[in-house]
Amino acid sequence: MTGDAMNVNAMNGDALTGHALTKDASHTPNRLRLAVVDMVGTTITDDGRTERAVSRALVEHGVDPGSTRFESMLGYARDTMGFSKMTVFSHLFEDQAVAESANKVFENTYDELIEDGGVRAIPGAEEAILWMRESGMQICLATGFGRHTQNMVLESLGWMGLADLSLCPADAGRGRPYPDMILTAVLALDLDDVREVAVVGDTSSDMLSGVRSGASLVAGVLTGSHSEATLRSAGATVVVDSIKQLPLLVEKHEARRL
């Protein structure tokens, strides 16, 4: 079943994480059966459209462009790339109604900005995903966008059926840096051990969510928002130039099992 056709309920992620971590961690690595892969910055690039949409949302809600407040708020949005955008706006605006309005402006603006085909696959991303599926792994594409925006992006790329599952924060209850989307994917795709999961992303929040889930491979890529130092400090087990190197990481992981 494809992710665009599937929404799943929130779950108690802490319980699942705890269960997996009580197992004996001394044996050889589990076979990787699922990759939870980020979208913008990891598998796709939008040439700064995310930041442009955030900027418009701030301006339309009374934040003067170029002001100290504007730069501080935009800086926070950059630092928290990968978070649920609703979570970001809820932090930036104390009034929840204003935050919801800003998030709506963001989504509408982003939709407009990608109508011109501005979202593109990162070189090698689709091939890496297809390689993993052909090798027997399942794929979940995860995002900090809302469901509508995520589907718009997938449709614009012709990727609606590329992954086994697609998830946004609303599908899991909480977005990154919480592990909920990863653990939701584990349950939805019938895995019984989070150590069978690889998590791939370009932000510190991707890495934190991977570590907190108990995934055995937490891979950072340098095609997006954050530096190698930032990714490693957030818990990346490995950092590579781009997702096109993921098949090699999987092969190395599998070789350790033999």
Coordinates of C-alpha atoms in Angstrom, one line a residue:
M1 CA 0.0 0.0 0.0
T2 CA 1.4 3.4 -0.9
G3 CA 1.9 6.1 1.7
D4 CA -0.3 8.6 -0.1
A5 CA -3.2 6.2 0.4
M6 CA -2.5 5.5 4.0
N7 CA -2.8 7.5 7.2
V8 CA -2.2 5.7 10.5
N9 CA -3.1 6.6 14.0
A10 CA -0.8 7.9 16.6
M11 CA 0.7 5.4 19.0
N12 CA 2.7 5.1 22.2
G13 CA 6.2 5.4 20.7
D14 CA 8.0 5.4 24.0
A15 CA 6.6 1.9 24.8
L16 CA 7.8 0.5 21.4
T17 CA 11.2 2.1 21.8
G18 CA 11.6 0.7 25.2
H19 CA 10.6 -2.8 24.1
A20 CA 13.2 -2.8 21.3
L21 CA 16.0 -1.5 23.5
T22 CA 15.5 -4.2 26.2
K23 CA 16.7 -6.8 23.7
D24 CA 20.3 -8.0 23.7
A25 CA 22.2 -5.3 21.8
S26 CA 25.5 -7.4 21.7
H27 CA 24.6 -9.7 18.8
T28 CA 25.4 -8.9 15.1
P29 CA 23.3 -6.2 13.4
N30 CA 19.8 -7.0 12.4
R31 CA 18.9 -7.1 8.7
L32 CA 17.7 -3.7 7.6
R33 CA 14.1 -4.0 6.4
L34 CA 12.9 -0.4 6.4
A35 CA 14.4 3.0 5.5
V36 CA 12.6 6.1 6.8
V37 CA 13.8 8.8 4.5
D38 CA 13.4 12.6 4.8
M39 CA 12.2 14.6 1.8
V40 CA 13.4 18.2 1.3
G41 CA 17.1 18.4 1.6
T42 CA 17.5 14.6 1.5
T43 CA 15.7 13.2 -1.5
I44 CA 14.5 16.4 -3.1
T45 CA 15.6 20.0 -3.4
D46 CA 13.3 23.0 -3.6
D47 CA 16.0 25.7 -4.2
G48 CA 15.0 27.6 -1.0
R49 CA 11.3 27.6 -1.6
T50 CA 10.7 26.4 2.0
E51 CA 12.4 29.4 3.4
R52 CA 10.7 31.8 1.0
A53 CA 7.3 30.4 2.1
V54 CA 8.2 30.8 5.8
S55 CA 9.3 34.4 5.0
R56 CA 6.0 35.3 3.4
A57 CA 4.1 33.8 6.3
L58 CA 6.1 35.9 8.8
V59 CA 5.6 39.1 6.7
E60 CA 1.9 38.5 6.3
H61 CA 1.6 38.3 10.1
G62 CA 3.2 41.6 10.9
V63 CA 6.9 40.8 11.1
D64 CA 8.9 43.5 9.2
P65 CA 11.3 42.0 6.7
G66 CA 14.9 42.8 7.6
S67 CA 14.0 43.6 11.2
T68 CA 15.9 42.0 14.1
R69 CA 12.7 40.1 14.9
F70 CA 12.3 38.8 11.4
E71 CA 15.9 37.6 11.2
S72 CA 15.7 35.9 14.6
M73 CA 12.5 34.1 13.6
L74 CA 13.8 33.1 10.2
G75 CA 17.0 31.9 11.9
Y76 CA 14.9 29.7 14.2
A77 CA 13.0 28.3 11.2
R78 CA 16.4 27.4 9.6
D79 CA 17.7 25.8 12.8
T80 CA 14.6 23.7 13.1
M81 CA 14.3 22.5 9.5
G82 CA 12.7 19.1 9.6
F83 CA 10.4 20.0 12.4
S84 CA 6.6 20.1 11.8
K85 CA 6.0 23.5 10.4
M86 CA 3.0 23.9 12.6
T87 CA 5.3 23.3 15.6
V88 CA 7.7 25.9 14.3
F89 CA 5.0 28.5 13.9
S90 CA 3.5 27.6 17.3
H91 CA 6.9 28.5 18.8
L92 CA 7.3 31.7 16.8
F93 CA 3.8 33.1 17.6
E94 CA 2.3 32.8 21.1
D95 CA -1.2 33.1 19.9
Q96 CA -2.2 29.7 18.5
A97 CA -4.7 31.1 16.1
V98 CA -2.0 33.3 14.6
A99 CA 0.3 30.3 14.4
E100 CA -2.3 28.3 12.6
S101 CA -2.9 31.2 10.2
A102 CA 0.8 31.5 9.5
N103 CA 1.1 27.8 8.8
K104 CA -1.8 28.1 6.3
V105 CA -0.1 30.9 4.5
F106 CA 3.1 28.8 4.4
E107 CA 1.3 25.9 2.9
N108 CA -0.6 28.0 0.3
T109 CA 2.6 29.9 -0.6
Y110 CA 4.6 26.7 -0.9
D111 CA 1.9 25.2 -3.2
E112 CA 2.2 28.3 -5.4
L113 CA 6.0 28.1 -5.5
I114 CA 6.2 24.5 -6.6
E115 CA 3.7 24.9 -9.4
D116 CA 6.5 25.9 -11.7
G117 CA 8.3 22.6 -11.2
G118 CA 10.7 24.1 -8.7
V119 CA 10.9 20.9 -6.7
R120 CA 13.5 18.4 -8.1
A121 CA 14.8 15.1 -7.1
I122 CA 18.4 15.1 -5.7
P123 CA 20.6 13.2 -8.2
G124 CA 20.6 9.5 -7.4
A125 CA 17.7 9.7 -4.9
E126 CA 15.1 7.9 -6.9
E127 CA 17.7 5.3 -7.9
A128 CA 18.7 4.7 -4.3
I129 CA 15.1 4.2 -3.3
L130 CA 14.4 1.8 -6.1
W131 CA 17.6 -0.1 -5.2
M132 CA 16.5 -0.5 -1.6
R133 CA 13.1 -1.7 -2.6
E134 CA 14.6 -4.2 -5.1
S135 CA 16.8 -5.5 -2.3
G136 CA 13.8 -6.2 -0.1
M137 CA 13.6 -3.1 2.0
Q138 CA 10.5 -1.1 2.5
I139 CA 10.6 2.7 2.2
C140 CA 8.8 5.4 4.2
L141 CA 9.1 9.0 3.0
A142 CA 8.7 11.4 6.0
T143 CA 8.3 15.1 6.2
G144 CA 7.7 18.1 8.4
F145 CA 5.1 19.4 5.9
G146 CA 1.4 18.9 6.3
R147 CA -0.3 16.1 4.4
H148 CA -1.6 18.3 1.6
T149 CA 1.8 19.8 0.9
Q150 CA 3.5 16.5 1.1
N151 CA 1.1 15.1 -1.5
M152 CA 1.6 18.1 -3.7
V153 CA 5.4 17.5 -3.7
L154 CA 5.0 13.8 -4.4
E155 CA 2.6 14.5 -7.2
S156 CA 4.8 17.1 -8.8
L157 CA 7.7 14.5 -8.9
G158 CA 5.5 11.6 -10.0
W159 CA 6.5 9.9 -6.8
M160 CA 3.0 9.0 -5.4
G161 CA 3.8 5.2 -5.7
L162 CA 7.5 5.3 -5.2
A163 CA 7.5 4.5 -1.5
D164 CA 5.6 1.9 0.6
L165 CA 4.4 4.6 2.9
S166 CA 4.5 8.4 3.3
L167 CA 4.0 10.1 6.7
C168 CA 3.6 13.6 8.0
P169 CA 3.5 14.7 11.6
A170 CA -0.3 14.6 11.8
D171 CA -0.2 10.9 10.9
A172 CA 1.9 10.1 13.9
G173 CA 0.8 12.7 16.5
R174 CA 4.1 14.4 16.7
G175 CA 6.8 15.3 14.2
R176 CA 10.5 15.4 14.5
P177 CA 12.7 15.5 16.6
Y178 CA 10.3 13.0 18.3
P179 CA 10.5 9.4 17.0
D180 CA 6.8 9.1 16.4
M181 CA 6.8 9.0 12.6
I182 CA 9.5 6.3 12.6
L183 CA 7.7 4.2 15.1
T184 CA 4.4 4.7 13.3
A185 CA 6.1 3.4 10.1
V186 CA 7.4 0.3 12.1
L187 CA 3.9 -0.6 13.2
A188 CA 2.2 0.2 9.9
L189 CA 4.7 -1.9 7.9
D190 CA 4.6 -4.8 10.3
L191 CA 8.2 -4.8 11.6
D192 CA 8.8 -6.1 15.1
D193 CA 12.2 -4.6 15.9
V194 CA 13.3 -0.9 15.4
R195 CA 16.9 -2.1 14.9
E196 CA 15.7 -3.2 11.5
V197 CA 15.3 0.5 10.6
A198 CA 17.6 2.9 8.8
V199 CA 16.9 6.7 9.2
V200 CA 18.2 9.1 6.6
G201 CA 18.0 12.9 6.7
D202 CA 19.8 16.2 6.4
T203 CA 18.9 17.9 9.7
S204 CA 19.7 17.5 13.3
S205 CA 16.0 16.7 14.0
D206 CA 16.2 13.8 11.6
M207 CA 19.2 12.4 13.5
L208 CA 17.6 13.0 16.9
S209 CA 14.4 11.2 15.9
G210 CA 16.4 8.3 14.6
V211 CA 18.5 8.0 17.8
R212 CA 15.3 8.2 19.9
S213 CA 13.6 5.5 17.9
G214 CA 16.4 3.0 18.4
A215 CA 17.1 2.7 14.7
S216 CA 20.5 0.9 14.1
L217 CA 21.5 3.1 11.1
V218 CA 21.1 6.9 11.5
A219 CA 22.6 8.5 8.4
G220 CA 23.1 12.2 7.8
V221 CA 23.5 13.6 4.3
L222 CA 25.1 16.9 3.3
T223 CA 22.7 17.9 0.5
G224 CA 20.5 20.0 2.8
S225 CA 20.3 22.2 5.8
H226 CA 22.9 21.1 8.4
S227 CA 26.7 20.6 8.5
E228 CA 28.5 17.3 9.2
A229 CA 29.4 18.6 12.7
T230 CA 25.7 19.4 13.5
L231 CA 24.5 16.0 12.2
R232 CA 27.1 14.1 14.2
S233 CA 26.4 16.1 17.4
A234 CA 22.8 15.1 17.0
G235 CA 23.6 11.4 16.9
A236 CA 24.3 10.5 13.3
T237 CA 26.1 7.1 13.1
V238 CA 27.5 8.0 9.7
V239 CA 27.5 11.1 7.4
V240 CA 27.7 10.9 3.6
D241 CA 27.6 13.4 0.8
S242 CA 24.2 12.4 -0.5
I243 CA 21.5 9.7 -0.5
K244 CA 23.0 8.1 -3.6
Q245 CA 25.6 6.6 -1.2
L246 CA 22.9 4.9 0.9
P247 CA 23.0 1.5 -1.0
L248 CA 26.7 1.3 -0.1
L249 CA 25.9 2.0 3.6
V250 CA 23.2 -0.7 3.5
E251 CA 25.6 -3.2 1.9
K252 CA 28.3 -2.4 4.6
H253 CA 25.7 -2.9 7.3
E254 CA 24.6 -6.2 5.8
A255 CA 28.2 -7.4 5.5
R256 CA 28.7 -6.9 9.3
R257 CA 25.9 -9.5 9.8
L258 CA 27.8 -12.2 8.0

